[in-house]
Tab-separated table of C-alpha atoms in Angstrom:
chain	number	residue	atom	x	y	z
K	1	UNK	CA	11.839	-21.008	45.854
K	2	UNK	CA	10.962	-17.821	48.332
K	3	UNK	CA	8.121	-18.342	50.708
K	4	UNK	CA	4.671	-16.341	49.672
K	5	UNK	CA	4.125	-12.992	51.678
K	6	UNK	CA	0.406	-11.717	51.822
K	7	UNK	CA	0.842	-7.566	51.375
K	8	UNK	CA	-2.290	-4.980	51.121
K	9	UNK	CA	-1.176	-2.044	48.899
K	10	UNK	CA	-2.948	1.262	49.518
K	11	UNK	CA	-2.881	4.502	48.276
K	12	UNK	CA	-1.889	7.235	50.489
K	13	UNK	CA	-1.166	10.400	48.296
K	14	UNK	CA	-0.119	11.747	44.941
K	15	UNK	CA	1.381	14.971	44.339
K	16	UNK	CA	1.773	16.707	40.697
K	17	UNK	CA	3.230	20.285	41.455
K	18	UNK	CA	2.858	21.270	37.682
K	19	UNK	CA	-0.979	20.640	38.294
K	20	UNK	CA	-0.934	23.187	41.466
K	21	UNK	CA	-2.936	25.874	39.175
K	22	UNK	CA	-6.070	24.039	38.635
K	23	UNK	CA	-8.526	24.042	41.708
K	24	UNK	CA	-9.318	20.099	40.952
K	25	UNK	CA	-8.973	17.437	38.528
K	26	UNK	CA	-10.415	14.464	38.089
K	27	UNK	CA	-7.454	11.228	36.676
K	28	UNK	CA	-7.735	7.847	36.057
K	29	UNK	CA	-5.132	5.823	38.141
K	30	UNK	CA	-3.975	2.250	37.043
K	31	UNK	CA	-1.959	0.415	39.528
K	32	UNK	CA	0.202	-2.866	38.391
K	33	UNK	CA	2.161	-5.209	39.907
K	34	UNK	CA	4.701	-6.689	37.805
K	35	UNK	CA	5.746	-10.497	38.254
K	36	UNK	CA	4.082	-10.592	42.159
K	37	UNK	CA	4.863	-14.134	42.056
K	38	UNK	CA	6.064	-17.432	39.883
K	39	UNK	CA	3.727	-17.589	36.660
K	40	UNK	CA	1.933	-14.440	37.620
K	41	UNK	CA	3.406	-11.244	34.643
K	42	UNK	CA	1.220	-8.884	36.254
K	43	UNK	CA	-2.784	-7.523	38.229
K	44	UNK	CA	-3.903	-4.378	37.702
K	45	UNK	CA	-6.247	-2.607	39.230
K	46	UNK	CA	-7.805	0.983	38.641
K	47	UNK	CA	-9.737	3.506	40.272
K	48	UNK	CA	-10.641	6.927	39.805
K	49	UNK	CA	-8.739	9.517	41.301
K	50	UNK	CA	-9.414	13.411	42.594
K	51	UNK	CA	-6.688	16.079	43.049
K	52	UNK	CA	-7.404	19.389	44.676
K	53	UNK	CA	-4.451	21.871	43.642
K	54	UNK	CA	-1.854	19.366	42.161
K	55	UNK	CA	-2.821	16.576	45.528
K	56	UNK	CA	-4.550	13.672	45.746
K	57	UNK	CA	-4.266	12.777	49.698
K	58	UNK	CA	-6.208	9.374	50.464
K	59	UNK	CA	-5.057	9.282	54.302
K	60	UNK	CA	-8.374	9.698	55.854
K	61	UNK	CA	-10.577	8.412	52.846
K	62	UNK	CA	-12.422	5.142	53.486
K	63	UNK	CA	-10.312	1.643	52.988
K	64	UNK	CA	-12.382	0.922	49.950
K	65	UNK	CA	-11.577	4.381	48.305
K	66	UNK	CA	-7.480	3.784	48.707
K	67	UNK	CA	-7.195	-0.344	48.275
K	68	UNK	CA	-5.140	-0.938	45.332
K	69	UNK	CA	-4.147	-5.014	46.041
K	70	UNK	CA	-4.227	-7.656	48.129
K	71	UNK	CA	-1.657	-10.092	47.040
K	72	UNK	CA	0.703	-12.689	47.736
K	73	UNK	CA	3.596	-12.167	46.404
K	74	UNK	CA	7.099	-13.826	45.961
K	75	UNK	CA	11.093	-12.313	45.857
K	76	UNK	CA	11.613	-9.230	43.821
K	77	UNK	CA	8.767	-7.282	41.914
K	78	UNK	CA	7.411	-4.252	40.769
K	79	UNK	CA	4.965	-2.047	41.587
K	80	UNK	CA	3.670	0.461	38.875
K	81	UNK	CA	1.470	3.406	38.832
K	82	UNK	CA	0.204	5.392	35.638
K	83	UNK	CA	-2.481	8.199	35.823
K	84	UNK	CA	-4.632	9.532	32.388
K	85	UNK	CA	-5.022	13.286	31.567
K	86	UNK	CA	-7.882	14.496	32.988
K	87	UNK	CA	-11.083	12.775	32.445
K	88	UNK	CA	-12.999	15.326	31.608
K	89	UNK	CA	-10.655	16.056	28.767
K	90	UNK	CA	-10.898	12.885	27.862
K	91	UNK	CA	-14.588	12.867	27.861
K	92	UNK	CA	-14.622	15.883	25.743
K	93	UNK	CA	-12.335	14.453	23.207
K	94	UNK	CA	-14.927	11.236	22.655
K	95	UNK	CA	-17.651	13.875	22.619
K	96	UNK	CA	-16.025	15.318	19.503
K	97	UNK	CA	-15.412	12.095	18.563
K	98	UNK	CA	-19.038	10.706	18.382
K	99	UNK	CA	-19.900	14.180	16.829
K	100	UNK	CA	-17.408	13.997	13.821
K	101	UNK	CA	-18.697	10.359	13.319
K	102	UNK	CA	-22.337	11.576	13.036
K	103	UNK	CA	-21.552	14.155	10.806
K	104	UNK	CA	-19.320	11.936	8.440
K	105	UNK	CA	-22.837	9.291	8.603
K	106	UNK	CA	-25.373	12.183	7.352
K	107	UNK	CA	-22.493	13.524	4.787
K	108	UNK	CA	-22.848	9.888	3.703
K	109	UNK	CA	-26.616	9.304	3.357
K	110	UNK	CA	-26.794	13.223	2.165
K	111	UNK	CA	-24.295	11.381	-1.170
K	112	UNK	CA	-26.519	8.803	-1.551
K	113	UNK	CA	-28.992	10.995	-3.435
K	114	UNK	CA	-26.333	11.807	-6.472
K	115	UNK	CA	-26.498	8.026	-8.052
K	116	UNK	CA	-24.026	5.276	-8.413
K	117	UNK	CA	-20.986	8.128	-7.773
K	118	UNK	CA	-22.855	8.832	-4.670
K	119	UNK	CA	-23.019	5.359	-3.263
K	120	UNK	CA	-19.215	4.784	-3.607
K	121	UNK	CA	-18.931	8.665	-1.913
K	122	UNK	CA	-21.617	6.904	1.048
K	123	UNK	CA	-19.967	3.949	1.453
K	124	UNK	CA	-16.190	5.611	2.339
K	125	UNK	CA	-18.193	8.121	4.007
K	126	UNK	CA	-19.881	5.647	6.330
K	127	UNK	CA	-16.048	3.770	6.715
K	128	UNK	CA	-14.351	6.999	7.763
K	129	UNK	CA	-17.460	7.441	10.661
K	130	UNK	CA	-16.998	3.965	11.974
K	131	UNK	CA	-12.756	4.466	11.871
K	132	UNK	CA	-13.582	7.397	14.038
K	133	UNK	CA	-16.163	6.262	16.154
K	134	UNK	CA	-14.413	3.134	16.647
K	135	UNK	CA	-11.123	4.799	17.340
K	136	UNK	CA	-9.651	3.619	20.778
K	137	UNK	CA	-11.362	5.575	23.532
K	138	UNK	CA	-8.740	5.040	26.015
K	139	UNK	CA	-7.452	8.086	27.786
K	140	UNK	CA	-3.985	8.726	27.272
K	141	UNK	CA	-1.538	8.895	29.881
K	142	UNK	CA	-0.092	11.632	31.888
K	143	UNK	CA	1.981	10.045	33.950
K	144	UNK	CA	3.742	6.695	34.873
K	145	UNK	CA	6.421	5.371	37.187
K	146	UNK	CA	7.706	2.627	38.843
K	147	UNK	CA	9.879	0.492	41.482
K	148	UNK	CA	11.262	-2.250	42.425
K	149	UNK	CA	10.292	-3.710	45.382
K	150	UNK	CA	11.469	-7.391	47.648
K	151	UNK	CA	8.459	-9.415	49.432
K	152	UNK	CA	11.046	-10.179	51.914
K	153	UNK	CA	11.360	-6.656	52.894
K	154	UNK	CA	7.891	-6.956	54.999
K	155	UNK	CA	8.727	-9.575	57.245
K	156	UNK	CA	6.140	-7.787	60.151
K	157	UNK	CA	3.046	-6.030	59.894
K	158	UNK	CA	3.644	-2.550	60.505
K	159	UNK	CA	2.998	-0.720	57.201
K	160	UNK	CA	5.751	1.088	55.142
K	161	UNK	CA	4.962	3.317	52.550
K	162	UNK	CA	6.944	3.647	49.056
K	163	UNK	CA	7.551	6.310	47.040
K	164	UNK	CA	6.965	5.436	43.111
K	165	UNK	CA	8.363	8.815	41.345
K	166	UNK	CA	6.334	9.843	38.411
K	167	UNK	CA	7.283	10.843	35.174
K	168	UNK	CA	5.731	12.331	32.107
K	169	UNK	CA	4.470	9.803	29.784
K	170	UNK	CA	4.907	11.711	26.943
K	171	UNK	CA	8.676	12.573	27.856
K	172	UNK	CA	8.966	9.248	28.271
K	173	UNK	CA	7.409	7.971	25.015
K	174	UNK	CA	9.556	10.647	23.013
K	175	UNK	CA	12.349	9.167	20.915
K	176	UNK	CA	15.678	10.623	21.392
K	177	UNK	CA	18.816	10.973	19.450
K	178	UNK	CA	20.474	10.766	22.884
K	179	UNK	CA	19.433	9.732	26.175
K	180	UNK	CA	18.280	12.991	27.850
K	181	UNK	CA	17.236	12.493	31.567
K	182	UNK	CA	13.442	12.419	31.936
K	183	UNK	CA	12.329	15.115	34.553
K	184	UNK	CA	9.960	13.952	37.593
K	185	UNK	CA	6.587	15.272	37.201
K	186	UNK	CA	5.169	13.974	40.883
K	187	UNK	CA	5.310	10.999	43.231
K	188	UNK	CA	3.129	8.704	44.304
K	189	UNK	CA	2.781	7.612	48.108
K	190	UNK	CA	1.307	4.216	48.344
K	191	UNK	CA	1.256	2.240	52.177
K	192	UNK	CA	2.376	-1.864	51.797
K	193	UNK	CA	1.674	-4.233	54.725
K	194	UNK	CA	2.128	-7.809	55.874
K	195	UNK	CA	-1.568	-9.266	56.242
């Protein structure tokens, strides 16, 4: 069995070069390590994320801003990082969503006036709202990468960054016939040290 290696992840920069156009953004970032240790699958950790013209650059933000783990961690393991569409999409799309399952709730009660026909008509009425306003109101994904990475690699404390490559989610959630290569959407920059 490997000895245990204390590392501090941080988050130095992520660049999207397809998001260039917009002036900012606003993402979700989830950051996982994958089997850090014996009997440990996996810690995540997320933060909110801003990008200014396709970059995200976290060297001179505050420690707390850009700390993604402190961890011990064992022989090989993986680090990976997945970022949502933009929140305020996603906001917008649970707007809609609360609004289509008020208006399904007053279609049902607005039924409810026409007899026995209207209670059945009320009570799928009132089902279809809570389907949608129960829906999962998780953002989807954008983008997501990973690597592999060796505790023993940080045998002293001067920090090293990595570079996790990002790909499209949804490329790489598509089914293919054949296996196409995935293009790389971004990278993300992210400093590990010895404690």
């Amino acid at each position: 069995m490997s000895a245990k290696t204390d590392l501090e992840f941080t988050l130095v920069s992520i660049d999207l070069p397809l998001r260039r156009h917009l002036p900012q953004s606003t993402h979700l970032l989830s950051a996982t390590l994958l089997w850090p240790r014996v009997s440990i699958a996996r810690k995540t950790s997320e933060q909110e994320v801003r990008f200014r013209k396709g970059v995200c650059n976290m060297e001179t933000a505050p420690w707390n801003e850009r700390i993604l783990f402190k961890e011990s961690t064992e022989g090989v393991f993986a680090l990976a990082i997945s970022l949502t569409v933009s929140v305020t999409r996603m906001h917008l799309r649970t707007f809609r969503r609360a609004l289509a399952g008020y208006a399904l709730t007053a279609a049902g009660a607005a039924m409810d006036d026409f007899g026995p026909a209207g209670e059945v008509a009320e009570m799928s009425m009132k089902a279809m709202a809570k389907m949608v306003n129960n829906a999962s109101k998780d953002p989807e994904l954008y983008a997501h990468g990973a690597i592999d990475l060796n505790a023993a690699d940080y045998a002293t404390n001067a920090p090293q960054n990595v570079k996790v490559k990002l790909y499209s989610a949804l490329d790489l959630m598509k089914v293919h016939r054949r296996m196409a290569e995935i293009p790389q959407i971004g990278v993300a920059v992210v400093s590990v040290r010895r404690l």
